Amino acid sequence: MGRSQTKTEKMVGLTQVMENEAFMAFASYATIILSKMMFMSTATAFYRLTRKVFANPEDCAGFGKGENAKKYLRTDDRVERVRRAHLNDLENIVPFLGIGLLYSLSGPDLSTAILHFRIFVGARIYHTIAYLTPLPQPNRALAFFVGYGVTLSMAYRLLKGRLYL
Amino acid sequence: MGRSQTKTEKMVGLTQVMENEAFMAFASYATIILSKMMFMSTATAFYRLTRKVFANPEDCAGFGKGENAKKYLRTDDRVERVRRAHLNDLENIVPFLGIGLLYSLSGPDLSTAILHFRIFVGARIYHTIAYLTPLPQPNRALAFFVGYGVTLSMAYRLLKGRLYL
Amino acid sequence: MGRSQTKTEKMVGLTQVMENEAFMAFASYATIILSKMMFMSTATAFYRLTRKVFANPEDCAGFGKGENAKKYLRTDDRVERVRRAHLNDLENIVPFLGIGLLYSLSGPDLSTAILHFRIFVGARIYHTIAYLTPLPQPNRALAFFVGYGVTLSMAYRLLKGRLYL
């Protein structure tokens, strides 16, 4: 009985949260940009395997024994570049997730909210392209600051007049 | 008066969110895996102190003065291994948190949702064991890809037919 | 019609979530500490530009051609220090965000919850000051462990008697 009652109440709560259009939009864009970030792991793995560049002895044990395998324990420009892009993603997507979630629940104007999410996702995808190609500066710097500005704009709108300290 | 009124309304909102069983399950598993990730900081500190391997001059000031202390500013295989495991956790647990939160609120089938959370948490714990022991490959690679697949599966279920762009 | 109906329902849902005082307080403190973390990116960029220390060839192309530019591809104690502080922020703020969000929704005592958030934010700001100045140890270590303890305390309160596995 406890379970079925809970089921009904759950539906009510879900209707409310999932019919919040700003939240639904945030959920979609957040999932897209997180999937993009996860792709960076695959890119790192791809370059490590094709270029035979490893960080752990056990990873290149299949390429030879002892000293022969150790030569693959090295760093590589290409791999380090992907790793920097990945870390930059983490540093910027984590604030977007936290601030964007709270912003989307704070009753923002729907079209303003969607504009924020779209620009952020576009800027971060362009940042990855600019980093991995690599495109000449200031392509990557601009992509970075656009995403940064979007997050700050959401933080400002969230705190303005609603600060609860 | 404002406070007590709010209190009542809060109870209503909380009843709905906290009786959402998929969300409750997500909350439990997310807390467990984040606590595991926090343990990595302790592991790094443990190896830094027992092996006297530091990144900052002020950290080893207690071990000697001037040049004598500087010799502890070095890197160490064991410490770097823990730090790589920690960074890999961050890179994988952040998408799980974001996508899992939204997935758990999207009204998933409860047993499917719990299965996702359980496999992810198990895979990441095994990943840490495989990284720190270290176990021979493909132990760590498999643990990584299982966790990765679980997150992608939640992202797919979340976006399927619900995309709001 | 669908849109306006949703609008009304949204208001109901938002009233409940946004009148949850513990959640409102969490939103404020989380936004503050995430904004602080974002400041670390600016600090890194500032030191990279003023000290001419870059990680990517395209970043220092404006300072000269070919070999002349390559000499700026180097590491620098100051830049590495900011980057370590930034990574430490990520490693600690991500668990705070995840566990704190769930904790704030779990119906905690309001003054206890605010105390947790305040101490965490204060400890992390002090951690950054101690790292960047740098202050002698154990300033930074204490700041770290205070923030760490706050997050563990929230995790404990969240899991205690509510575990849903």
Coordinates of C-alpha atoms in Angstrom, one line a residue:
Chain A
M1 CA 0.0 0.0 0.0
G2 CA 2.8 2.4 0.9
R3 CA 4.3 1.9 -2.6
S4 CA 1.2 2.6 -4.6
Q5 CA 0.4 5.7 -2.6
T6 CA 3.9 6.9 -3.2
K7 CA 3.5 6.3 -6.9
T8 CA 0.5 8.7 -7.1
E9 CA 2.3 11.4 -5.1
K10 CA 5.4 10.9 -7.3
M11 CA 3.3 11.6 -10.4
V12 CA 2.1 14.9 -8.9
G13 CA 5.7 16.0 -8.1
L14 CA 7.0 14.9 -11.4
T15 CA 4.2 16.7 -13.3
Q16 CA 5.3 19.9 -11.7
V17 CA 9.0 19.6 -12.1
M18 CA 8.9 18.1 -15.6
E19 CA 6.3 20.6 -16.9
N20 CA 8.6 23.4 -15.8
E21 CA 9.8 24.3 -19.3
A22 CA 12.9 26.1 -18.2
F23 CA 14.0 23.0 -16.2
M24 CA 13.2 20.7 -19.1
A25 CA 15.3 22.9 -21.4
F26 CA 18.1 22.9 -18.9
A27 CA 17.9 19.1 -18.6
S28 CA 18.3 18.7 -22.4
Y29 CA 21.2 21.1 -22.8
A30 CA 23.0 19.8 -19.7
T31 CA 22.7 16.3 -21.0
I32 CA 24.1 17.3 -24.4
I33 CA 27.1 19.2 -23.0
L34 CA 27.9 16.4 -20.5
S35 CA 27.8 13.9 -23.3
K36 CA 30.2 16.1 -25.3
M37 CA 32.5 16.2 -22.2
M38 CA 32.4 12.4 -21.9
F39 CA 33.6 12.2 -25.5
M40 CA 36.9 13.7 -24.4
S41 CA 37.7 10.5 -22.5
T42 CA 37.2 8.5 -25.7
A43 CA 39.4 11.0 -27.6
T44 CA 42.2 10.6 -24.9
A45 CA 41.9 6.8 -25.1
F46 CA 42.0 6.9 -28.9
Y47 CA 45.2 9.0 -29.0
R48 CA 46.9 7.0 -26.3
L49 CA 46.3 3.7 -28.2
T50 CA 47.1 5.0 -31.7
R51 CA 50.2 6.9 -30.5
K52 CA 51.2 4.3 -27.9
V53 CA 51.5 6.9 -25.1
F54 CA 50.6 5.7 -21.7
A55 CA 50.7 6.9 -18.1
N56 CA 50.5 3.5 -16.3
P57 CA 52.9 0.5 -16.7
E58 CA 50.0 -1.9 -16.7
D59 CA 48.4 -0.1 -19.7
C60 CA 51.3 -0.9 -22.1
A61 CA 52.2 -4.4 -20.7
G62 CA 50.7 -5.9 -23.9
F63 CA 53.2 -4.1 -26.1
G64 CA 56.2 -5.8 -24.7
K65 CA 58.0 -7.0 -21.5
G66 CA 60.0 -5.0 -19.0
E67 CA 62.2 -2.2 -20.5
N68 CA 60.6 -2.7 -23.9
A69 CA 57.2 -1.7 -22.5
K70 CA 58.6 1.2 -20.4
K71 CA 59.4 3.3 -23.5
Y72 CA 55.7 3.8 -24.0
L73 CA 55.4 5.6 -20.6
R74 CA 55.8 9.1 -21.9
T75 CA 53.8 12.2 -22.6
D76 CA 52.7 13.4 -26.0
D77 CA 51.6 16.9 -27.2
R78 CA 48.4 15.6 -28.8
V79 CA 47.4 13.6 -25.7
E80 CA 48.2 16.5 -23.4
R81 CA 46.2 18.8 -25.5
V82 CA 43.1 16.6 -25.3
R83 CA 43.6 16.3 -21.5
R84 CA 43.9 20.1 -21.1
A85 CA 40.7 20.5 -23.2
H86 CA 39.0 18.0 -20.9
L87 CA 40.1 19.7 -17.7
N88 CA 39.0 23.0 -19.1
D89 CA 35.6 21.5 -19.8
L90 CA 35.3 20.2 -16.2
E91 CA 36.3 23.6 -14.8
N92 CA 33.6 25.3 -16.8
I93 CA 30.8 22.8 -17.1
V94 CA 30.7 22.1 -13.3
P95 CA 29.7 25.8 -12.6
F96 CA 27.3 25.7 -15.5
L97 CA 25.6 22.6 -14.0
G98 CA 25.3 24.0 -10.5
I99 CA 24.3 27.6 -11.4
G100 CA 22.2 26.5 -14.4
L101 CA 20.2 24.0 -12.3
L102 CA 19.4 26.6 -9.7
Y103 CA 18.7 29.3 -12.3
S104 CA 16.3 27.1 -14.2
L105 CA 14.4 26.4 -11.0
S106 CA 14.2 30.1 -10.0
G107 CA 11.4 30.9 -12.5
P108 CA 13.4 32.6 -15.2
D109 CA 11.9 34.0 -18.4
L110 CA 11.8 30.9 -20.7
S111 CA 13.2 32.5 -23.8
T112 CA 16.0 34.2 -21.9
A113 CA 16.9 30.9 -20.1
I114 CA 17.0 29.0 -23.4
L115 CA 19.2 31.7 -25.0
H116 CA 21.6 31.2 -22.1
F117 CA 21.7 27.5 -22.4
R118 CA 22.1 27.6 -26.2
I119 CA 24.9 30.1 -26.2
F120 CA 26.8 28.1 -23.5
V121 CA 26.5 24.8 -25.3
G122 CA 27.5 26.4 -28.6
A123 CA 30.5 28.2 -27.1
R124 CA 31.8 25.0 -25.3
I125 CA 31.5 22.9 -28.5
Y126 CA 33.3 25.6 -30.4
H127 CA 35.9 25.7 -27.6
T128 CA 36.6 22.0 -28.1
I129 CA 36.9 22.4 -31.9
A130 CA 39.2 25.4 -31.4
Y131 CA 41.3 23.4 -28.9
L132 CA 41.7 20.2 -30.8
T133 CA 42.1 21.5 -34.3
P134 CA 43.9 23.8 -33.1
L135 CA 42.5 27.0 -34.5
P136 CA 44.6 30.2 -34.1
Q137 CA 43.8 32.4 -31.1
P138 CA 41.6 34.3 -30.2
N139 CA 39.1 31.6 -31.3
R140 CA 39.6 29.5 -28.2
A141 CA 39.8 32.5 -25.9
L142 CA 36.6 33.9 -27.3
A143 CA 34.7 30.6 -26.9
F144 CA 36.0 30.4 -23.3
F145 CA 34.9 33.9 -22.4
V146 CA 31.4 33.5 -24.0
G147 CA 30.7 30.4 -22.0
Y148 CA 32.2 32.1 -18.9
G149 CA 30.0 35.2 -19.4
V150 CA 26.8 33.1 -19.8
T151 CA 27.5 31.3 -16.5
L152 CA 28.2 34.6 -14.7
S153 CA 25.0 36.1 -16.2
M154 CA 23.0 33.2 -14.8
A155 CA 24.7 33.6 -11.4
Y156 CA 23.9 37.4 -11.4
R157 CA 20.2 36.8 -12.3
L158 CA 20.0 34.1 -9.6
L159 CA 21.5 36.1 -6.8
K160 CA 19.9 39.5 -7.7
G161 CA 17.2 40.1 -5.0
R162 CA 17.1 36.5 -4.0
L163 CA 20.1 36.1 -1.8
Y164 CA 19.4 34.0 1.2
L165 CA 22.4 33.9 3.4
Chain B
M1 CA 4.1 34.3 10.2
G2 CA 5.9 34.2 6.9
R3 CA 8.2 31.6 8.3
S4 CA 5.6 29.2 9.7
Q5 CA 3.6 29.4 6.5
T6 CA 6.7 28.6 4.5
K7 CA 7.4 25.7 6.8
T8 CA 4.0 24.1 5.8
E9 CA 4.5 24.6 2.1
K10 CA 8.0 23.2 2.4
M11 CA 6.7 20.0 3.9
V12 CA 4.4 19.6 0.9
G13 CA 7.2 20.1 -1.6
L14 CA 9.5 17.8 0.3
T15 CA 6.9 15.1 0.6
Q16 CA 6.7 15.0 -3.2
V17 CA 10.4 15.1 -4.0
M18 CA 11.5 12.8 -1.2
E19 CA 8.8 10.3 -1.8
N20 CA 10.0 10.0 -5.4
E21 CA 11.7 6.7 -5.0
A22 CA 14.0 7.0 -8.0
F23 CA 15.2 10.3 -6.7
M24 CA 15.7 8.8 -3.2
A25 CA 17.7 6.0 -4.7
F26 CA 19.8 8.4 -6.8
A27 CA 20.5 10.5 -3.6
S28 CA 21.8 7.5 -1.8
Y29 CA 24.0 6.2 -4.6
A30 CA 25.3 9.7 -5.4
T31 CA 26.3 10.3 -1.8
I32 CA 28.1 7.0 -1.6
I33 CA 30.1 7.5 -4.8
L34 CA 30.9 11.1 -3.9
S35 CA 32.1 9.9 -0.5
K36 CA 34.3 7.4 -2.2
M37 CA 35.7 10.2 -4.5
M38 CA 36.5 12.3 -1.4
F39 CA 38.5 9.4 0.0
M40 CA 40.9 9.9 -2.9
S41 CA 42.0 13.2 -1.3
T42 CA 42.8 11.4 1.9
A43 CA 44.8 8.8 0.0
T44 CA 46.8 11.5 -1.8
A45 CA 47.5 13.2 1.5
F46 CA 48.5 9.8 3.1
Y47 CA 51.0 9.0 0.3
R48 CA 52.4 12.6 0.3
L49 CA 53.1 12.4 4.0
T50 CA 54.4 8.9 4.3
R51 CA 56.6 9.2 1.2
K52 CA 57.5 12.9 1.8
V53 CA 56.5 14.0 -1.7
F54 CA 55.2 17.5 -1.9
A55 CA 54.1 20.0 -4.5
N56 CA 54.3 23.2 -2.4
P57 CA 57.4 24.6 -0.6
E58 CA 55.2 25.5 2.5
D59 CA 54.1 21.9 2.8
C60 CA 57.5 20.5 3.6
A61 CA 58.8 23.4 5.6
G62 CA 58.6 21.3 8.7
F63 CA 61.1 18.7 7.3
G64 CA 64.0 21.1 7.2
K65 CA 65.1 24.6 6.2
G66 CA 66.0 25.9 2.7
E67 CA 67.7 23.5 0.4
N68 CA 67.1 20.7 2.8
A69 CA 63.4 21.0 2.4
K70 CA 63.5 21.6 -1.3
K71 CA 64.4 18.0 -2.0
Y72 CA 60.9 16.9 -1.0
L73 CA 59.4 19.0 -3.9
R74 CA 59.2 16.1 -6.3
T75 CA 56.8 13.7 -8.0
D76 CA 56.3 10.1 -7.1
D77 CA 54.7 7.3 -9.1
R78 CA 52.4 6.3 -6.3
V79 CA 51.1 9.8 -5.6
E80 CA 50.7 10.5 -9.3
R81 CA 48.7 7.3 -9.7
V82 CA 46.3 8.3 -6.9
R83 CA 45.9 11.7 -8.5
R84 CA 45.2 10.2 -11.9
A85 CA 42.5 8.0 -10.3
H86 CA 41.1 11.0 -8.6
L87 CA 40.9 13.0 -11.8
N88 CA 39.3 10.1 -13.7
D89 CA 36.7 9.9 -10.9
L90 CA 35.9 13.6 -11.4
E91 CA 35.7 13.2 -15.1
N92 CA 33.2 10.4 -14.8
I93 CA 31.3 11.2 -11.6
V94 CA 30.4 14.8 -12.8
P95 CA 28.4 13.5 -15.8
F96 CA 26.8 10.8 -13.6
L97 CA 25.7 13.4 -11.1
G98 CA 24.2 15.8 -13.8
I99 CA 22.7 13.2 -16.0
G100 CA 21.6 10.9 -13.1
L101 CA 19.8 13.7 -11.3
L102 CA 17.8 14.7 -14.3
Y103 CA 17.2 11.0 -15.2
S104 CA 15.9 10.2 -11.7
L105 CA 13.5 13.2 -12.0
S106 CA 12.2 12.1 -15.4
G107 CA 10.0 9.4 -14.0
P108 CA 12.1 6.3 -14.9
D109 CA 11.1 2.8 -14.2
L110 CA 12.3 2.3 -10.6
S111 CA 14.0 -1.0 -10.9
T112 CA 15.7 0.1 -14.2
A113 CA 16.9 3.3 -12.5
I114 CA 18.3 1.4 -9.4
L115 CA 20.0 -1.1 -11.7
H116 CA 21.8 1.9 -13.5
F117 CA 22.9 3.4 -10.2
R118 CA 24.1 0.1 -8.7
I119 CA 26.2 -0.8 -11.7
F120 CA 27.7 2.6 -11.9
V121 CA 28.7 2.7 -8.3
G122 CA 30.1 -0.8 -8.4
A123 CA 32.0 -0.1 -11.6
R124 CA 33.6 3.1 -10.2
I125 CA 34.6 1.3 -6.9
Y126 CA 36.1 -1.5 -8.9
H127 CA 37.9 1.1 -11.1
T128 CA 39.5 2.6 -8.0
I129 CA 40.6 -0.8 -6.8
A130 CA 42.0 -1.7 -10.2
Y131 CA 43.8 1.6 -10.4
L132 CA 45.4 1.7 -7.0
T133 CA 46.4 -2.0 -6.6
P134 CA 47.1 -1.9 -9.7
L135 CA 45.4 -4.9 -11.3
P136 CA 46.5 -5.9 -14.8
Q137 CA 44.5 -4.5 -17.7
P138 CA 41.8 -4.8 -19.0
N139 CA 40.4 -4.7 -15.4
R140 CA 40.5 -0.9 -15.2
A141 CA 39.5 -0.4 -18.8
L142 CA 36.4 -2.6 -18.3
A143 CA 35.4 -0.8 -15.1
F144 CA 35.8 2.5 -16.9
F145 CA 33.7 1.5 -19.9
V146 CA 30.9 -0.1 -17.8
G147 CA 30.5 3.2 -15.8
Y148 CA 30.7 5.2 -19.1
G149 CA 28.0 3.0 -20.7
V150 CA 25.7 3.4 -17.7
T151 CA 25.9 7.2 -17.9
L152 CA 25.3 7.1 -21.7
S153 CA 22.4 4.8 -21.3
M154 CA 20.8 7.3 -18.8
A155 CA 21.5 10.2 -21.2
Y156 CA 19.8 8.3 -24.0
R157 CA 16.8 7.4 -22.0
L158 CA 16.6 11.1 -20.8
L159 CA 16.8 12.6 -24.3
K160 CA 14.7 10.0 -26.1
G161 CA 11.4 11.7 -27.0
R162 CA 11.8 14.4 -24.3
L163 CA 14.3 16.7 -26.0
Y164 CA 13.3 20.4 -25.3
L165 CA 15.7 22.6 -27.3
Chain C
M1 CA -3.3 26.8 -24.4
G2 CA -0.8 24.1 -23.5
R3 CA 1.7 26.7 -22.7
S4 CA -0.4 28.9 -20.4
Q5 CA -1.6 25.8 -18.5
T6 CA 1.9 24.8 -18.0
K7 CA 2.8 28.3 -16.8
T8 CA 0.3 28.0 -13.9
E9 CA 1.5 24.5 -13.0
K10 CA 5.1 25.8 -13.1
M11 CA 4.2 28.5 -10.6
V12 CA 2.9 25.9 -8.2
G13 CA 6.0 23.7 -8.4
L14 CA 8.3 26.7 -8.1
T15 CA 6.5 28.1 -5.1
Q16 CA 7.2 24.8 -3.4
V17 CA 10.8 24.4 -4.3
M18 CA 11.8 28.1 -4.0
E19 CA 10.0 28.6 -0.7
N20 CA 12.0 25.7 0.7
E21 CA 14.4 27.9 2.8
A22 CA 17.1 25.3 3.1
F23 CA 17.2 24.9 -0.7
M24 CA 17.2 28.7 -1.2
A25 CA 20.1 29.0 1.2
F26 CA 22.0 26.2 -0.6
A27 CA 21.3 27.9 -4.0
S28 CA 22.9 31.2 -2.7
Y29 CA 26.0 29.6 -1.1
A30 CA 26.5 27.2 -4.1
T31 CA 26.4 30.1 -6.5
I32 CA 28.9 32.1 -4.4
I33 CA 31.4 29.3 -4.1
L34 CA 31.0 28.4 -7.8
S35 CA 31.7 32.0 -8.8
K36 CA 34.8 32.0 -6.6
M37 CA 35.9 28.8 -8.4
M38 CA 35.4 30.5 -11.7
F39 CA 37.6 33.3 -10.6
M40 CA 40.5 30.8 -10.6
S41 CA 40.3 30.6 -14.4
T42 CA 40.8 34.3 -14.6
A43 CA 43.7 34.2 -12.1
T44 CA 45.4 31.5 -14.3
A45 CA 44.8 33.6 -17.5
F46 CA 46.2 36.7 -15.7
Y47 CA 49.4 34.9 -14.6
R48 CA 49.9 33.3 -18.0
L49 CA 49.6 36.6 -19.8
T50 CA 51.7 38.7 -17.4
R51 CA 54.4 36.1 -17.0
K52 CA 54.2 34.9 -20.6
V53 CA 53.9 31.2 -19.7
F54 CA 51.8 29.2 -22.0
A55 CA 50.8 25.6 -22.6
N56 CA 49.8 25.8 -26.3
P57 CA 51.8 27.0 -29.2
E58 CA 48.9 29.0 -30.6
D59 CA 48.6 31.0 -27.4
C60 CA 51.9 32.7 -27.7
A61 CA 52.0 33.0 -31.5
G62 CA 51.5 36.8 -31.0
F63 CA 54.8 37.1 -29.1
G64 CA 57.0 36.0 -32.0
K65 CA 57.4 33.5 -34.8
G66 CA 58.7 29.9 -34.7
E67 CA 61.5 29.3 -32.2
N68 CA 61.1 32.7 -30.7
A69 CA 57.6 31.9 -29.6
K70 CA 58.4 28.4 -28.4
K71 CA 60.4 29.7 -25.5
Y72 CA 57.1 30.8 -23.9
L73 CA 55.9 27.1 -23.8
R74 CA 57.0 26.5 -20.3
T75 CA 55.7 26.0 -16.8
D76 CA 55.9 28.5 -14.0
D77 CA 55.6 28.0 -10.2
R78 CA 53.0 30.7 -9.8
V79 CA 50.8 29.4 -12.6
E80 CA 51.1 25.8 -11.4
R81 CA 50.1 26.9 -7.9
V82 CA 46.9 28.6 -9.2
R83 CA 46.1 25.4 -11.2
R84 CA 46.6 23.2 -8.2
A85 CA 44.3 25.4 -6.2
H86 CA 41.7 25.3 -9.0
L87 CA 41.9 21.5 -9.2
N88 CA 41.6 21.2 -5.4
D89 CA 38.5 23.4 -5.6
L90 CA 37.0 21.1 -8.3
E91 CA 37.7 18.0 -6.2
N92 CA 36.0 19.5 -3.1
I93 CA 33.2 21.7 -4.6
V94 CA 31.8 18.9 -6.7
P95 CA 31.0 16.7 -3.7
F96 CA 29.6 19.7 -1.9
L97 CA 27.3 20.5 -4.8
G98 CA 26.0 16.9 -5.1
I99 CA 25.7 16.1 -1.4
G100 CA 24.6 19.7 -0.5
L101 CA 21.8 19.7 -3.0
L102 CA 20.4 16.4 -1.8
Y103 CA 20.9 17.4 1.8
S104 CA 19.1 20.7 1.3
L105 CA 16.1 18.8 -0.2
S106 CA 16.1 16.2 2.6
G107 CA 14.3 18.6 5.0
P108 CA 17.2 19.5 7.3
D109 CA 16.9 21.8 10.3
L110 CA 17.3 25.2 8.6
S111 CA 19.9 26.7 11.0
T112 CA 22.0 23.6 11.0
A113 CA 21.9 23.6 7.2
I114 CA 22.9 27.2 6.9
L115 CA 25.7 26.7 9.4
H116 CA 27.1 23.9 7.2
F117 CA 26.9 26.0 4.0
R118 CA 28.5 29.0 5.7
I119 CA 31.4 27.1 7.2
F120 CA 32.1 25.3 3.9
V121 CA 32.1 28.6 1.9
G122 CA 34.3 30.3 4.5
A123 CA 36.7 27.4 4.6
R124 CA 37.1 27.2 0.8
I125 CA 37.6 31.0 0.5
Y126 CA 40.3 30.8 3.2
H127 CA 41.8 27.8 1.4
T128 CA 42.2 29.8 -1.7
I129 CA 43.8 32.7 0.2
A130 CA 46.1 30.3 2.0
Y131 CA 47.1 28.6 -1.3
L132 CA 47.7 31.7 -3.3
T133 CA 49.4 33.9 -0.8
P134 CA 50.9 31.3 0.3
L135 CA 50.3 31.2 4.0
P136 CA 52.5 28.8 6.0
Q137 CA 51.0 25.4 6.9
P138 CA 48.8 24.3 8.6
N139 CA 46.6 27.1 7.3
R140 CA 45.8 25.5 4.1
A141 CA 45.5 22.0 5.5
L142 CA 43.1 23.2 8.2
A143 CA 40.9 25.0 5.6
F144 CA 40.9 21.8 3.5
F145 CA 39.8 19.6 6.4
V146 CA 37.1 21.9 7.6
G147 CA 35.5 22.0 4.2
Y148 CA 36.0 18.2 3.9
G149 CA 34.4 17.6 7.3
V150 CA 31.4 19.8 6.5
T151 CA 30.7 17.7 3.4
L152 CA 31.1 14.4 5.2
S153 CA 28.8 15.7 7.9
M154 CA 26.1 16.5 5.3
A155 CA 26.6 13.0 3.8
Y156 CA 26.2 11.4 7.2
R157 CA 23.0 13.3 7.9
L158 CA 21.7 12.5 4.5
L159 CA 22.3 8.7 4.6
K160 CA 21.4 8.2 8.3
G161 CA 18.1 6.3 8.3
R162 CA 17.3 7.3 4.8
L163 CA 19.4 5.0 2.7
Y164 CA 17.5 3.7 -0.2
L165 CA 19.6 1.1 -2.0

